[in-house]
Structures are given as structure tokens and as C-alpha cells.
Short mmCIF file of C-alpha atoms and ligand atoms in Angstrom, two decimals:
data_model
loop_
_atom_site.label_atom_id
_atom_site.label_comp_id
_atom_site.label_asym_id
_atom_site.label_seq_id
_atom_site.Cartn_x
_atom_site.Cartn_y
_atom_site.Cartn_z
CA MET A 1 -28.13 -24.10 -19.12
CA THR A 2 -29.01 -20.74 -21.15
CA ASP A 3 -32.06 -20.59 -23.38
CA THR A 4 -30.41 -17.60 -25.16
CA LEU A 5 -26.91 -16.30 -25.85
CA CYS A 6 -24.72 -15.11 -22.84
CA ASN A 7 -23.66 -11.52 -22.56
CA ILE A 8 -20.29 -12.56 -21.28
CA ALA A 9 -17.62 -15.17 -20.92
CA MET A 10 -15.28 -15.68 -18.28
CA ILE A 11 -12.22 -17.64 -19.03
CA GLY A 12 -10.41 -18.68 -16.02
CA LEU A 13 -12.76 -19.88 -12.82
CA GLY A 14 -10.37 -19.64 -10.03
CA VAL A 15 -11.48 -17.76 -7.08
CA MET A 16 -11.49 -14.30 -8.82
CA GLY A 17 -13.06 -15.46 -12.06
CA ARG A 18 -15.84 -17.56 -10.39
CA ASN A 19 -16.68 -14.68 -7.85
CA LEU A 20 -16.80 -12.17 -10.79
CA ALA A 21 -19.05 -14.77 -12.67
CA LEU A 22 -21.18 -14.97 -9.48
CA ASN A 23 -21.35 -11.30 -9.20
CA LEU A 24 -22.39 -10.82 -12.94
CA LEU A 25 -25.13 -13.64 -12.13
CA ASP A 26 -26.16 -11.79 -9.26
CA ASN A 27 -26.86 -8.88 -11.43
CA GLN A 28 -28.80 -11.13 -13.87
CA PHE A 29 -26.37 -11.38 -16.50
CA LYS A 30 -25.90 -14.65 -18.70
CA VAL A 31 -22.61 -15.83 -18.37
CA ALA A 32 -20.54 -18.41 -20.15
CA GLY A 33 -17.70 -20.02 -18.15
CA PHE A 34 -14.52 -22.04 -19.06
CA ASP A 35 -11.54 -23.22 -17.13
CA LEU A 36 -8.89 -25.94 -18.29
CA ASN A 37 -9.48 -27.50 -14.83
CA PRO A 38 -13.02 -29.28 -15.12
CA LYS A 39 -13.01 -29.13 -11.15
CA LEU A 40 -13.04 -25.27 -11.16
CA VAL A 41 -15.90 -25.50 -13.79
CA LYS A 42 -18.05 -27.92 -12.03
CA GLN A 43 -17.46 -25.72 -8.82
CA ALA A 44 -18.53 -22.66 -10.57
CA GLN A 45 -21.72 -24.45 -11.83
CA ASP A 46 -22.59 -25.73 -8.54
CA GLU A 47 -22.42 -22.57 -6.87
CA ALA A 48 -24.00 -20.75 -9.97
CA SER A 49 -27.03 -23.25 -9.59
CA GLN A 50 -27.15 -22.75 -5.86
CA LEU A 51 -27.34 -19.05 -6.58
CA GLY A 52 -30.39 -19.45 -8.91
CA LYS A 53 -29.92 -15.82 -10.45
CA GLY A 54 -28.81 -15.01 -13.95
CA GLN A 55 -28.05 -17.86 -16.30
CA PHE A 56 -24.72 -19.93 -16.10
CA LEU A 57 -23.39 -22.03 -18.95
CA SER A 58 -20.50 -24.13 -18.18
CA CYS A 59 -18.63 -24.71 -21.61
CA GLN A 60 -16.06 -27.65 -22.32
CA SER A 61 -14.18 -25.63 -24.87
CA LEU A 62 -13.29 -21.95 -26.34
CA ALA A 63 -15.24 -22.98 -29.21
CA GLU A 64 -18.22 -23.46 -27.32
CA ILE A 65 -17.50 -20.35 -25.49
CA LEU A 66 -17.59 -18.54 -28.92
CA SER A 67 -20.78 -20.09 -30.04
CA SER A 68 -22.49 -19.19 -26.72
CA LEU A 69 -22.00 -15.44 -26.79
CA GLU A 70 -24.04 -12.49 -28.19
CA LYS A 71 -21.89 -10.37 -30.73
CA PRO A 72 -19.85 -8.51 -30.17
CA ARG A 73 -18.68 -11.16 -27.94
CA ILE A 74 -17.14 -9.88 -24.66
CA ILE A 75 -14.73 -12.43 -23.12
CA ALA A 76 -13.17 -11.63 -19.75
CA LEU A 77 -9.96 -13.36 -18.88
CA SER A 78 -9.14 -14.04 -15.24
CA VAL A 79 -5.76 -16.04 -15.32
CA PRO A 80 -2.62 -15.23 -13.96
CA ALA A 81 -0.64 -12.24 -15.32
CA GLY A 82 2.09 -13.10 -17.86
CA LYS A 83 2.47 -15.79 -20.41
CA ALA A 84 -0.96 -17.44 -19.28
CA VAL A 85 -2.67 -14.41 -20.80
CA ASP A 86 -1.12 -14.57 -24.13
CA SER A 87 -1.41 -18.54 -24.07
CA VAL A 88 -5.55 -18.13 -23.71
CA ILE A 89 -5.38 -15.38 -26.31
CA ALA A 90 -3.53 -17.70 -28.83
CA SER A 91 -6.38 -20.53 -28.19
CA LEU A 92 -9.07 -17.86 -28.62
CA ILE A 93 -7.47 -17.16 -31.97
CA ASP A 94 -7.19 -20.58 -32.98
CA ALA A 95 -11.02 -20.99 -31.83
CA GLY A 96 -12.07 -18.15 -34.15
CA ILE A 97 -12.37 -15.20 -32.51
CA GLU A 98 -13.30 -12.32 -34.66
CA ALA A 99 -12.13 -8.56 -35.08
CA ASN A 100 -15.19 -7.00 -33.55
CA ASP A 101 -14.90 -9.31 -30.36
CA ILE A 102 -13.51 -7.77 -27.13
CA VAL A 103 -11.24 -9.62 -24.84
CA ILE A 104 -10.82 -8.23 -21.32
CA ASP A 105 -7.94 -9.06 -19.29
CA THR A 106 -8.86 -8.61 -15.66
CA GLY A 107 -5.59 -9.91 -14.16
CA ASN A 108 -3.01 -8.04 -12.29
CA SER A 109 -0.80 -7.35 -15.77
CA LEU A 110 2.21 -5.19 -16.04
CA TRP A 111 0.65 -1.92 -17.73
CA THR A 112 3.52 -2.01 -20.41
CA ASP A 113 2.58 -5.64 -21.26
CA THR A 114 -1.13 -4.35 -21.79
CA ILE A 115 0.09 -1.53 -23.91
CA ALA A 116 2.05 -4.26 -26.00
CA ARG A 117 -0.75 -6.71 -26.31
CA ASP A 118 -3.13 -3.93 -27.62
CA GLU A 119 -0.69 -3.39 -30.52
CA THR A 120 -0.15 -7.03 -31.10
CA TYR A 121 -3.67 -7.90 -31.14
CA ASN A 122 -5.73 -5.13 -32.51
CA THR A 123 -6.08 -6.25 -35.81
CA LEU A 124 -7.45 -9.60 -34.64
CA PHE A 125 -9.83 -8.39 -31.83
CA LYS A 126 -10.46 -5.59 -29.45
CA PHE A 127 -8.20 -5.99 -26.72
CA PHE A 128 -9.36 -4.15 -23.39
CA SER A 129 -8.22 -4.12 -19.90
CA THR A 130 -9.83 -4.01 -16.59
CA ALA A 131 -7.96 -4.15 -13.36
CA VAL A 132 -9.82 -5.49 -10.25
CA SER A 133 -9.41 -4.58 -6.69
CA GLY A 134 -11.03 -5.98 -3.72
CA GLY A 135 -9.69 -9.46 -3.45
CA GLU A 136 -12.13 -12.35 -3.54
CA ILE A 137 -14.89 -10.67 -1.35
CA GLY A 138 -14.68 -7.79 -3.52
CA ALA A 139 -14.79 -9.64 -7.15
CA ARG A 140 -18.10 -11.62 -5.50
CA PHE A 141 -20.04 -8.59 -4.04
CA GLY A 142 -18.49 -5.38 -5.56
CA PRO A 143 -15.03 -4.68 -6.61
CA ALA A 144 -13.32 -1.46 -7.70
CA LEU A 145 -12.73 -1.69 -11.45
CA MET A 146 -10.31 0.47 -13.50
CA ALA A 147 -10.98 0.09 -17.25
CA SER A 148 -8.97 0.80 -20.17
CA GLY A 149 -8.44 0.53 -23.75
CA CYS A 150 -10.50 1.64 -26.76
CA ALA A 151 -13.47 3.74 -25.67
CA ALA A 152 -15.65 2.20 -28.15
CA SER A 153 -15.43 -1.03 -26.42
CA TRP A 154 -16.24 0.52 -22.99
CA GLN A 155 -19.51 1.31 -24.40
CA HIS A 156 -20.36 -2.31 -24.40
CA ILE A 157 -18.69 -3.15 -21.13
CA GLN A 158 -19.78 -0.37 -18.78
CA PRO A 159 -23.40 -1.53 -18.28
CA MET A 160 -21.92 -4.82 -16.79
CA TRP A 161 -18.93 -3.40 -14.88
CA GLU A 162 -21.00 -0.77 -13.20
CA ALA A 163 -23.72 -3.17 -12.13
CA ILE A 164 -21.20 -5.28 -10.51
CA ALA A 165 -18.94 -2.63 -9.09
CA ALA A 166 -19.05 -1.58 -5.24
CA LYS A 167 -21.45 1.26 -4.87
CA VAL A 168 -21.07 4.33 -2.60
CA ASP A 169 -23.54 6.71 -1.43
CA GLN A 170 -23.46 10.59 -1.60
CA SER A 171 -21.11 11.11 1.13
CA GLY A 172 -18.82 8.25 -0.35
CA LEU A 173 -19.70 5.59 2.08
CA GLN A 174 -19.97 1.76 0.66
CA LEU A 175 -23.44 0.64 0.29
CA PRO A 176 -24.35 -3.29 0.69
CA PRO A 177 -23.94 -5.40 -2.51
CA LEU A 178 -26.53 -5.11 -5.01
CA SER A 179 -27.61 -1.48 -3.70
CA SER A 180 -27.96 1.32 -6.21
CA GLY A 181 -25.63 4.03 -5.92
CA GLU A 182 -22.39 5.44 -7.58
CA PRO A 183 -20.32 2.53 -9.07
CA CYS A 184 -16.63 2.21 -8.31
CA ALA A 185 -16.03 1.31 -11.87
CA ALA A 186 -14.25 3.77 -14.46
CA TYR A 187 -12.82 4.15 -17.95
CA ILE A 188 -9.36 5.33 -17.08
CA GLY A 189 -8.18 5.99 -20.37
CA PRO A 190 -6.13 4.43 -23.14
CA SER A 191 -4.52 0.97 -23.03
CA GLY A 192 -2.33 0.43 -20.17
CA SER A 193 -3.73 3.11 -18.08
CA GLY A 194 -6.20 0.97 -16.02
CA HIS A 195 -3.49 -1.34 -15.28
CA TYR A 196 -1.06 1.58 -14.29
CA VAL A 197 -3.57 3.23 -12.12
CA LYS A 198 -4.14 -0.46 -10.32
CA MET A 199 -0.26 -0.82 -9.91
CA VAL A 200 -0.16 2.50 -8.10
CA HIS A 201 -3.13 1.50 -6.17
CA ASN A 202 -1.08 -1.64 -5.05
CA GLY A 203 1.70 0.45 -4.20
CA ILE A 204 -0.07 2.73 -2.20
CA GLU A 205 -1.69 -0.49 -0.60
CA TYR A 206 1.73 -1.79 0.23
CA ALA A 207 2.68 1.75 1.97
CA ASP A 208 -0.69 1.72 3.89
CA MET A 209 0.08 -1.73 5.24
CA GLN A 210 3.52 -1.09 6.16
CA LEU A 211 2.61 2.12 8.04
CA ILE A 212 0.20 0.28 10.22
CA CYS A 213 2.49 -2.37 10.75
CA GLU A 214 5.25 0.13 12.01
CA VAL A 215 2.69 1.54 14.44
CA TYR A 216 1.79 -2.09 15.64
CA GLN A 217 5.42 -2.68 16.21
CA PHE A 218 6.14 0.54 18.30
CA LEU A 219 2.97 -0.18 20.38
CA HIS A 220 3.97 -3.82 21.01
CA GLN A 221 7.83 -3.30 21.44
CA VAL A 222 8.03 -0.12 23.35
CA LEU A 223 4.62 0.15 25.34
CA ASN A 224 4.58 -3.74 25.66
CA MET A 225 0.91 -3.66 24.61
CA PRO A 226 -0.95 -6.90 23.98
CA ALA A 227 -2.05 -7.50 20.64
CA ARG A 228 -5.36 -7.44 21.81
CA GLU A 229 -5.20 -4.19 23.19
CA ILE A 230 -3.66 -2.56 20.23
CA GLY A 231 -6.30 -4.19 18.07
CA GLN A 232 -8.72 -2.05 20.30
CA VAL A 233 -6.97 1.01 19.41
CA PHE A 234 -6.97 0.43 15.91
CA ALA A 235 -10.56 -0.27 16.22
CA GLN A 236 -11.14 3.01 17.76
CA TRP A 237 -8.88 4.93 15.25
CA ASN A 238 -11.05 3.41 12.39
CA LYS A 239 -13.96 5.25 13.55
CA GLY A 240 -12.14 8.56 12.85
CA ILE A 241 -10.09 10.11 10.17
CA LEU A 242 -8.01 6.87 9.84
CA ASN A 243 -11.01 4.84 9.02
CA SER A 244 -10.20 2.43 6.18
CA TYR A 245 -10.55 -1.33 5.31
CA LEU A 246 -6.88 -1.96 6.17
CA MET A 247 -7.04 -0.34 9.50
CA GLU A 248 -10.45 -2.52 10.12
CA ILE A 249 -8.78 -5.74 9.08
CA SER A 250 -5.77 -4.90 11.13
CA ALA A 251 -7.78 -4.25 14.13
CA ASP A 252 -9.60 -7.55 13.72
CA ILE A 253 -6.48 -9.57 13.15
CA LEU A 254 -4.98 -8.31 16.16
CA GLN A 255 -7.77 -9.47 18.36
CA GLN A 256 -7.77 -13.20 16.79
CA GLN A 257 -6.67 -15.70 19.11
CA ASP A 258 -4.62 -18.86 17.92
CA PRO A 259 -6.86 -21.83 18.63
CA ALA A 260 -3.81 -24.12 19.16
CA THR A 261 -1.72 -21.93 21.75
CA LYS A 262 -4.37 -19.56 22.74
CA LYS A 263 -1.84 -16.73 22.08
CA PRO A 264 -2.58 -13.99 19.68
CA LEU A 265 -2.58 -15.63 16.37
CA VAL A 266 -0.30 -12.70 14.88
CA GLU A 267 2.20 -13.58 17.18
CA MET A 268 2.39 -17.29 15.63
CA ILE A 269 2.83 -15.97 12.16
CA LEU A 270 6.41 -15.86 10.74
CA ASP A 271 7.41 -12.34 10.31
CA LYS A 272 8.61 -12.81 6.53
CA ALA A 273 6.25 -11.02 4.16
CA GLY A 274 5.34 -12.24 0.51
CA GLN A 275 4.99 -10.25 -2.68
CA LYS A 276 3.65 -10.77 -5.87
CA GLY A 277 5.33 -7.69 -7.47
CA THR A 278 2.91 -5.00 -8.08
CA GLY A 279 4.35 -2.75 -5.30
CA LEU A 280 8.06 -3.57 -6.79
CA TRP A 281 6.66 -2.11 -10.08
CA THR A 282 5.40 0.86 -8.61
CA ALA A 283 8.73 1.65 -7.00
CA VAL A 284 10.70 0.93 -10.26
CA THR A 285 8.46 3.09 -12.19
CA SER A 286 8.96 6.00 -9.83
CA LEU A 287 12.65 5.64 -10.23
CA GLU A 288 12.45 5.33 -14.16
CA ALA A 289 10.06 8.37 -14.36
CA GLY A 290 12.26 10.68 -11.82
CA CYS A 291 9.06 10.90 -9.51
CA PRO A 292 10.00 9.97 -5.80
CA ALA A 293 7.67 7.62 -4.21
CA PRO A 294 10.05 6.93 -1.15
CA THR A 295 7.35 5.66 1.22
CA ILE A 296 5.95 2.95 -1.36
CA ALA A 297 9.65 1.92 -2.23
CA GLN A 298 10.36 1.64 1.54
CA ALA A 299 7.35 -0.45 2.10
CA VAL A 300 8.79 -2.87 -0.70
CA TYR A 301 12.20 -2.93 1.01
CA ALA A 302 10.44 -3.56 4.13
CA ARG A 303 9.03 -6.73 2.72
CA SER A 304 12.65 -7.58 1.47
CA LEU A 305 14.35 -6.99 4.81
CA SER A 306 11.67 -9.04 6.47
CA GLY A 307 12.81 -11.87 4.33
CA LEU A 308 16.07 -11.74 5.66
CA LYS A 309 15.07 -13.62 8.97
CA ASP A 310 18.29 -15.48 9.33
CA GLN A 311 20.47 -12.58 8.87
CA ARG A 312 18.24 -10.26 11.13
CA THR A 313 18.31 -13.11 13.67
CA LEU A 314 22.04 -13.13 13.81
CA ALA A 315 22.55 -9.43 13.88
CA ALA A 316 20.04 -9.15 16.66
CA LYS A 317 22.23 -11.60 18.71
CA SER A 318 25.54 -10.00 17.62
CA LEU A 319 25.25 -6.52 17.16
CA GLN A 320 24.40 -4.16 20.29
CA VAL A 321 21.47 -1.55 19.67
CA ILE A 322 22.21 1.38 21.61
CA THR A 323 19.16 3.19 22.79
CA ASP A 324 18.25 6.08 24.77
CA THR A 325 17.22 4.64 28.11
CA ALA A 326 16.98 8.12 29.44
CA ILE A 327 13.77 8.77 27.34
CA SER A 328 10.54 8.47 29.07
CA ILE A 329 7.38 7.37 26.89
CA ASN A 330 3.91 8.19 28.22
CA LYS A 331 1.57 5.65 26.75
CA ASP A 332 -1.37 7.89 25.98
CA THR A 333 0.84 10.57 24.47
CA ALA A 334 2.78 7.82 22.43
CA ILE A 335 -0.62 6.71 20.90
CA GLU A 336 -1.57 10.22 19.95
CA GLN A 337 1.57 10.85 18.42
CA LEU A 338 1.56 7.74 16.47
CA HIS A 339 -2.10 8.26 15.34
CA ASP A 340 -1.14 11.58 13.79
CA ALA A 341 2.25 10.19 12.31
CA LEU A 342 0.16 7.30 10.62
CA TYR A 343 -2.23 9.91 9.49
CA CYS A 344 0.65 12.18 7.78
CA ALA A 345 2.76 9.44 6.51
CA LYS A 346 -0.42 7.79 4.72
CA LEU A 347 -1.10 11.27 3.27
CA CYS A 348 2.44 11.20 1.92
CA ALA A 349 2.04 7.84 0.49
CA TYR A 350 -1.03 8.97 -1.45
CA ALA A 351 0.58 12.07 -2.61
CA GLN A 352 3.51 10.07 -3.85
CA GLY A 353 1.06 7.72 -5.67
CA PHE A 354 -1.02 10.72 -7.23
CA GLU A 355 2.39 12.52 -8.28
CA LEU A 356 3.48 9.05 -10.23
CA MET A 357 0.03 8.78 -12.00
CA LYS A 358 0.27 12.38 -12.98
CA THR A 359 3.82 12.10 -14.13
CA THR A 360 3.35 9.03 -16.08
CA ALA A 361 0.17 10.62 -17.37
CA GLN A 362 2.27 13.28 -18.92
CA GLN A 363 4.85 11.15 -20.39
CA GLN A 364 2.11 8.73 -21.90
CA ASP A 365 -0.23 11.47 -22.88
CA TRP A 366 -3.00 10.27 -20.75
CA GLN A 367 -5.67 12.50 -19.54
CA LEU A 368 -6.17 10.76 -16.18
CA ASP A 369 -9.05 12.34 -14.10
CA PHE A 370 -7.78 11.94 -10.52
CA ALA A 371 -11.11 12.98 -8.92
CA SER A 372 -12.82 10.06 -10.88
CA ILE A 373 -9.92 7.64 -9.61
CA ALA A 374 -10.03 8.78 -6.10
CA LYS A 375 -13.93 8.11 -6.24
CA ILE A 376 -13.62 4.76 -7.63
CA TRP A 377 -11.04 3.86 -4.64
CA ARG A 378 -13.58 4.97 -1.93
CA ALA A 379 -15.14 1.50 -1.87
CA GLY A 380 -14.62 -2.16 -2.99
CA CYS A 381 -10.91 -1.96 -3.19
CA ILE A 382 -8.18 -2.80 -0.84
CA ILE A 383 -7.21 0.91 0.16
CA ARG A 384 -10.69 2.08 0.52
CA ALA A 385 -10.80 4.68 3.04
CA ILE A 386 -13.05 7.55 4.31
CA PHE A 387 -9.88 9.89 3.59
CA LEU A 388 -10.49 8.99 -0.38
CA GLN A 389 -13.55 11.19 -0.24
CA SER A 390 -11.19 14.10 0.83
CA ILE A 391 -8.77 13.29 -2.01
CA ALA A 392 -11.52 13.10 -4.45
CA ASP A 393 -12.91 16.59 -3.24
CA ALA A 394 -9.34 18.00 -3.55
CA TYR A 395 -8.99 16.96 -7.21
CA THR A 396 -12.56 18.06 -7.90
CA ALA A 397 -11.88 21.62 -6.59
CA GLN A 398 -8.66 21.62 -8.39
CA PRO A 399 -8.19 19.25 -11.19
CA GLU A 400 -4.63 20.50 -11.61
CA LEU A 401 -3.44 20.32 -7.94
CA ASN A 402 0.24 20.65 -7.88
CA ASN A 403 0.48 18.00 -5.07
CA LEU A 404 -2.05 16.54 -2.78
CA LEU A 405 -0.11 18.07 0.26
CA LEU A 406 -1.03 21.63 -1.01
CA ASP A 407 -4.64 20.70 -0.75
CA SER A 408 -5.99 23.23 1.88
CA THR A 409 -7.76 20.40 3.87
CA PHE A 410 -4.52 18.46 3.99
CA SER A 411 -2.21 21.09 4.49
CA HIS A 412 -4.40 22.09 7.59
CA GLU A 413 -4.24 18.58 8.83
CA LEU A 414 -0.32 18.48 8.47
CA GLU A 415 -0.12 21.74 10.45
CA LEU A 416 -2.08 20.20 13.23
CA ARG A 417 -0.46 16.66 13.37
CA GLN A 418 2.90 17.50 12.27
CA LEU A 419 4.92 17.83 15.54
CA ASN A 420 3.35 14.47 16.80
CA TRP A 421 4.63 12.88 13.66
CA ARG A 422 8.03 14.27 14.17
CA LYS A 423 7.96 13.18 17.84
CA ALA A 424 6.97 9.60 16.98
CA VAL A 425 9.78 9.32 14.44
CA ALA A 426 12.27 10.56 16.88
CA ASN A 427 11.07 8.47 19.54
CA ALA A 428 11.18 5.48 17.45
CA SER A 429 14.61 6.25 16.31
CA LEU A 430 16.03 6.76 19.98
CA LEU A 431 14.54 3.58 20.86
CA GLY A 432 15.73 1.45 17.99
CA VAL A 433 12.42 0.83 16.27
CA SER A 434 12.61 0.50 12.76
CA CYS A 435 9.85 2.57 11.04
CA PRO A 436 11.11 3.02 7.30
CA GLY A 437 7.82 3.99 5.88
CA ILE A 438 6.81 6.69 8.77
CA SER A 439 9.99 8.44 8.45
CA SER A 440 10.64 8.15 4.92
CA ALA A 441 7.33 10.09 4.61
CA LEU A 442 8.54 12.72 6.79
CA ASN A 443 11.77 12.90 4.89
CA TYR A 444 9.51 13.25 1.84
CA PHE A 445 7.53 15.94 3.41
CA ASP A 446 10.54 17.86 4.67
CA ALA A 447 12.41 17.91 1.36
CA MET A 448 9.27 18.93 -0.40
CA CYS A 449 9.06 21.68 2.14
CA SER A 450 12.46 22.75 1.47
CA GLU A 451 13.05 25.48 -1.19
CA THR A 452 16.83 24.71 -0.74
CA LEU A 453 18.27 21.18 -0.84
CA PRO A 454 21.91 20.45 -0.59
CA ALA A 455 21.89 19.28 -4.39
CA ASN A 456 24.12 22.40 -5.28
CA LEU A 457 27.11 20.53 -3.53
CA LEU A 458 26.03 17.49 -5.19
CA GLN A 459 26.31 19.32 -8.50
CA ALA A 460 29.65 20.70 -7.66
CA GLN A 461 30.84 16.94 -6.84
CA ARG A 462 29.42 15.79 -10.08
CA ASP A 463 31.28 18.54 -11.90
CA TYR A 464 34.32 18.26 -9.90
CA PHE A 465 35.13 14.49 -10.88
CA GLY A 466 32.97 14.34 -14.21
CA SER A 467 32.90 17.79 -15.60
CA HIS A 468 29.21 17.06 -15.63
CA THR A 469 28.61 20.87 -15.16
CA TYR A 470 26.13 22.88 -13.22
CA SER A 471 23.56 25.93 -13.64
CA ARG A 472 24.07 29.04 -11.52
CA ILE A 473 21.17 30.74 -9.52
CA ASP A 474 22.11 34.10 -11.28
CA ARG A 475 21.96 32.86 -14.56
CA PRO A 476 19.03 31.25 -16.70
CA GLU A 477 18.82 27.46 -15.96
CA ASP A 478 19.97 26.23 -19.14
CA GLU A 479 23.16 28.03 -19.12
CA LYS A 480 25.80 25.40 -18.11
CA PHE A 481 29.14 25.96 -16.52
CA HIS A 482 32.17 23.92 -15.65
CA PHE A 483 34.65 25.09 -12.78
CA MET A 484 38.34 24.07 -13.30
CA TRP A 485 38.43 22.52 -9.83
CA ASN A 486 41.96 20.98 -10.44
CA GLN A 487 43.73 23.65 -12.42
CA SER A 488 45.49 26.91 -11.67
CA PRO A 489 44.15 29.26 -12.11
CA ARG A 490 40.74 28.07 -10.85
CA THR A 491 38.41 29.63 -13.33
CA GLU A 492 34.62 28.93 -14.31
CA VAL A 493 33.90 28.45 -17.94
CA LYS A 494 30.50 28.74 -19.67
CA ILE A 495 29.67 25.72 -21.64
CA SER A 496 28.04 26.64 -24.98
CA ASP A 497 25.35 24.55 -26.45
C1 LIG B 1 -6.30 -5.68 -4.68
C2 LIG B 1 -5.14 -6.60 -4.31
C3 LIG B 1 -4.60 -7.74 -5.16
C4 LIG B 1 -3.76 -8.29 -4.11
C5 LIG B 1 -2.26 -8.17 -4.66
C6 LIG B 1 -1.51 -8.23 -3.31
O1 LIG B 1 -6.37 -4.65 -5.08
O2 LIG B 1 -7.51 -6.59 -4.68
O3 LIG B 1 -4.08 -5.39 -4.38
O4 LIG B 1 -4.20 -7.24 -6.36
O5 LIG B 1 -3.96 -8.57 -2.84
O6 LIG B 1 -1.96 -9.35 -5.45
O7 LIG B 1 -0.09 -8.23 -3.82
P1 LIG B 1 1.07 -8.84 -2.93
O8 LIG B 1 0.95 -10.42 -3.03
O9 LIG B 1 2.17 -8.28 -3.69
O10 LIG B 1 0.92 -8.40 -1.56
#
């Protein structure tokens, strides 16, 4: 029970909501909790009592939630993205929420839904959002928080979010829970921008995961390395420039034995990947914005392809994969090549993600601070990596950086590691090992480094069959021409505006 009004309410006490509530209690806040499922309310109450910190008030109704909060009321929603958000909001409106109250959507909502909700609800209360990354452990002991909405609301929320967020030290390394340090929580900008940035985070997460999986596949399939040994290689890589949470957990996963069969557990897990949709949203957004993110898109396709298990099984039995049997692979060399390939491909995936954020920020008129975004991703979130400190440094030195690949630290790394990356892709291709992420990143890099692309021929093709016109290299770009490809005499005409 609380003896005074609560600082914040948590509606939705599933794993994320409950852990965020416990994290708030750990930081001595007073939290009111509600869930339609009484069992979840009881579980939160029991865990809060065991914790013995802060004050937790379990509420039986939204009316009770509203009467238990200091004003302006701050109400965080931790419910599934989509209809559930609007349904809880409708109930809050019925229960008497007021114009100055702040409702924070902490789910993985689609950013355009967040913008629409802000427009729909802003006369009734202040709609705010905070995208949370870090899964259940992050929520409990320090997530990365990407807040957006009206800046005045942020003033009320900031102390709580900064308290519960993951913290880093001066060199960007994650500190233990409840340490003081730089919080991985930031106000990203106007409505929708926080969810947008989180969506791109997830797109990068998809790419990062896929790239690691491709390396595992090569090591396992070509070098016949047992899962445990691959795990050891990953654990070693995790001590260097490839240090990341995803590398760390992959190393751990690969060294885990299945209690039932005593085989590596990973080999007992069906190779069909699930997805909730945020990676897909990132890929779709990149296509719509005309901002290429091929490595992220390939990571989404790779999950879809993994789902075609029956078709893959049939093709594997029916089609002959002709590989270069003459090629000889030295184990140590191949491992080194894959290390460098992983680094370079990962860098391209991040470059694509940051370019995407930049493009959409221009389209939406958001002033995104990329150094700040890289900083809050250094800890707490799923893509946390040592590498993010270098990205933060790059954007701190040059806030208007054209593309992450052009930063001097990264361009130097690309120079050093590029040949190994090419060899890894070439070997995988010659040996029939699918590596869509690593190879699409190399294609992105090569296209980005090509002053001339064959789009001249493509424009000519478009003009040939559809009179779609083209620009000439010897004339200003806005002057358009059409060639009479099928007429005699074949002449070029300038198309006037
Ligand atoms: C995070 C994660 C989190 C979650 C995704 C995974 O940042 O904490 O990204 O949001 O794990 O929902 O989504 P998929 O099910 O699509 O892999």
C-alpha cells in the first residue's frame, strides 16, 4: 500500500510492464499497477513486496489508478502494439483522464500510428511515447529508452526514465544496475520519432543477428566446426572490435548442450525464424523513403526464407548445388576472413540504418541527434556494442556526416578488412553457402563507392519502352530528353517543362 499519491501508473503487468514497474520501485518511485488479468496484478504485487523498495499499489480499476496518482498524472502503457493501445486509452477516457495527464505508450508501436494517436488524443490528454529496448532483463535492470512527443511532457517524465535506464561510464561501457552514470534515455523529438528510431534499431538488430548466423553457418557447414568450438570463437571475438550483446549471447547459445540428447542445443532447434514485424517495417520504410537498406531487408527475407522449410527440403533433395570442389580453405584464414567480413557488413547495416533515420528526419522535419541516439544504444538495448561508442564519436565530430562509411575511423577499418570481406563472400558463393546479409552489405559498399552505375542504361531502357525521358551528363540534370528509338531518323528531343 502507498501512503501518498503515486508518481506513475503502469497499465499492463506482463513481463515488460512488471519489470519496468519493479525497476521504478528499485529507484524508489511510487508505482500504481493495473492489468485486466488479476493473476498478473497479484504477481506484480508479490514481487514488489519481496523487493521491499519504493511503493507499489495494485489497483482493481482504471478509476482507482486515476485517483491514486499525483497530477499531472503519468500513465505508462505496456500493452501489445495495435488495437490494445487504443482500447486501453478509450477506457482511460471513460474513467476521467484529464487534459494535462500524460499517457506514455511503451510498446513497439508503428511510428505512424503514434503520430496518428497524438493527433487524435491531444485535446483529451497528452499522448507521449517511449520505445523500450533490452527485453525483459533490460526492462528490469536498465533498458535503453527512446522518448518522443511534446517536449513539455518530457520534463515530467525525464527524471524517472533517466533513473531506470541503463547507465554507461565515460568510456561508454555499461555499468551495473543502480549505478550512477550517463543514462541511456533520451528525448528523440516530436511524436513518432522515438518509435521510428526504435524501429530502425530493430531493423539493425535483424541485420546484426542474421550476419552472426551466416558466419555460424559457414563455420559449421564448410569447416565442420562443432557448435561449441564456434561458440568459443565468438567468445574470443567478443573481446575485440566485434564486442556486442548479440555476439555474447550467440557465444553462450552455441556452447549450450541439450539436456535431453546431449547434442548442442542449437542443433535441436528448428531452423524457422519468427518475426513480430519491426524489421519488416524498417525494410518497407526504406523502400518507401528511397533510402536503401539492403542488408536489413535481406535479414527480413532470410527469416521468410527460413520459414519455407518444406520447399527448401524439397529443393535440397531435388536440385544439384554445384560447388567449386577445387577450392581449398584454410581454417584459420577463413575464420579471420569471416571476422573481418562480419565487422564490415555490420558497419554497412548501421550505415544503412543511420541513413534511413537521416532521410526520414528530413522528410518529417525532425532534428535527430545521431550522436545522442548512438549513445543511448551503447547499453541496455539489444544492439548494444562497443562499436556504438565509435559511431557516437563519429557523429559528435561531424553531426552532418554524409554516411557513416565516410567517417575516418570506419573508412580506415574498411580499408584494412575489405579484402578479407570479399574473400569470405567469394568463398561462400563458390561453396554454395547462403550469406545474403554479408554479401548484400558488400554490394551496398561497392555501389556506394561507384561513381558510375549502370543506371544510364536503365534510364535508356525506360525511355525506350515508356518515353520516361533521361538527363544528359553534359546538360543540367533538370533538362529532360527523349530519344526516338523506334523512328527514322533516330533523333533526340528535349522535353520542355
Ligand atoms: C528490443 C527488441 C524487442 C523484441 C523484438 C524482436 O529492442 O528489446 O528488439 O523489441 O525482441 O520484438 O522482434 P522479432 O520477434 O521481430 O524478432
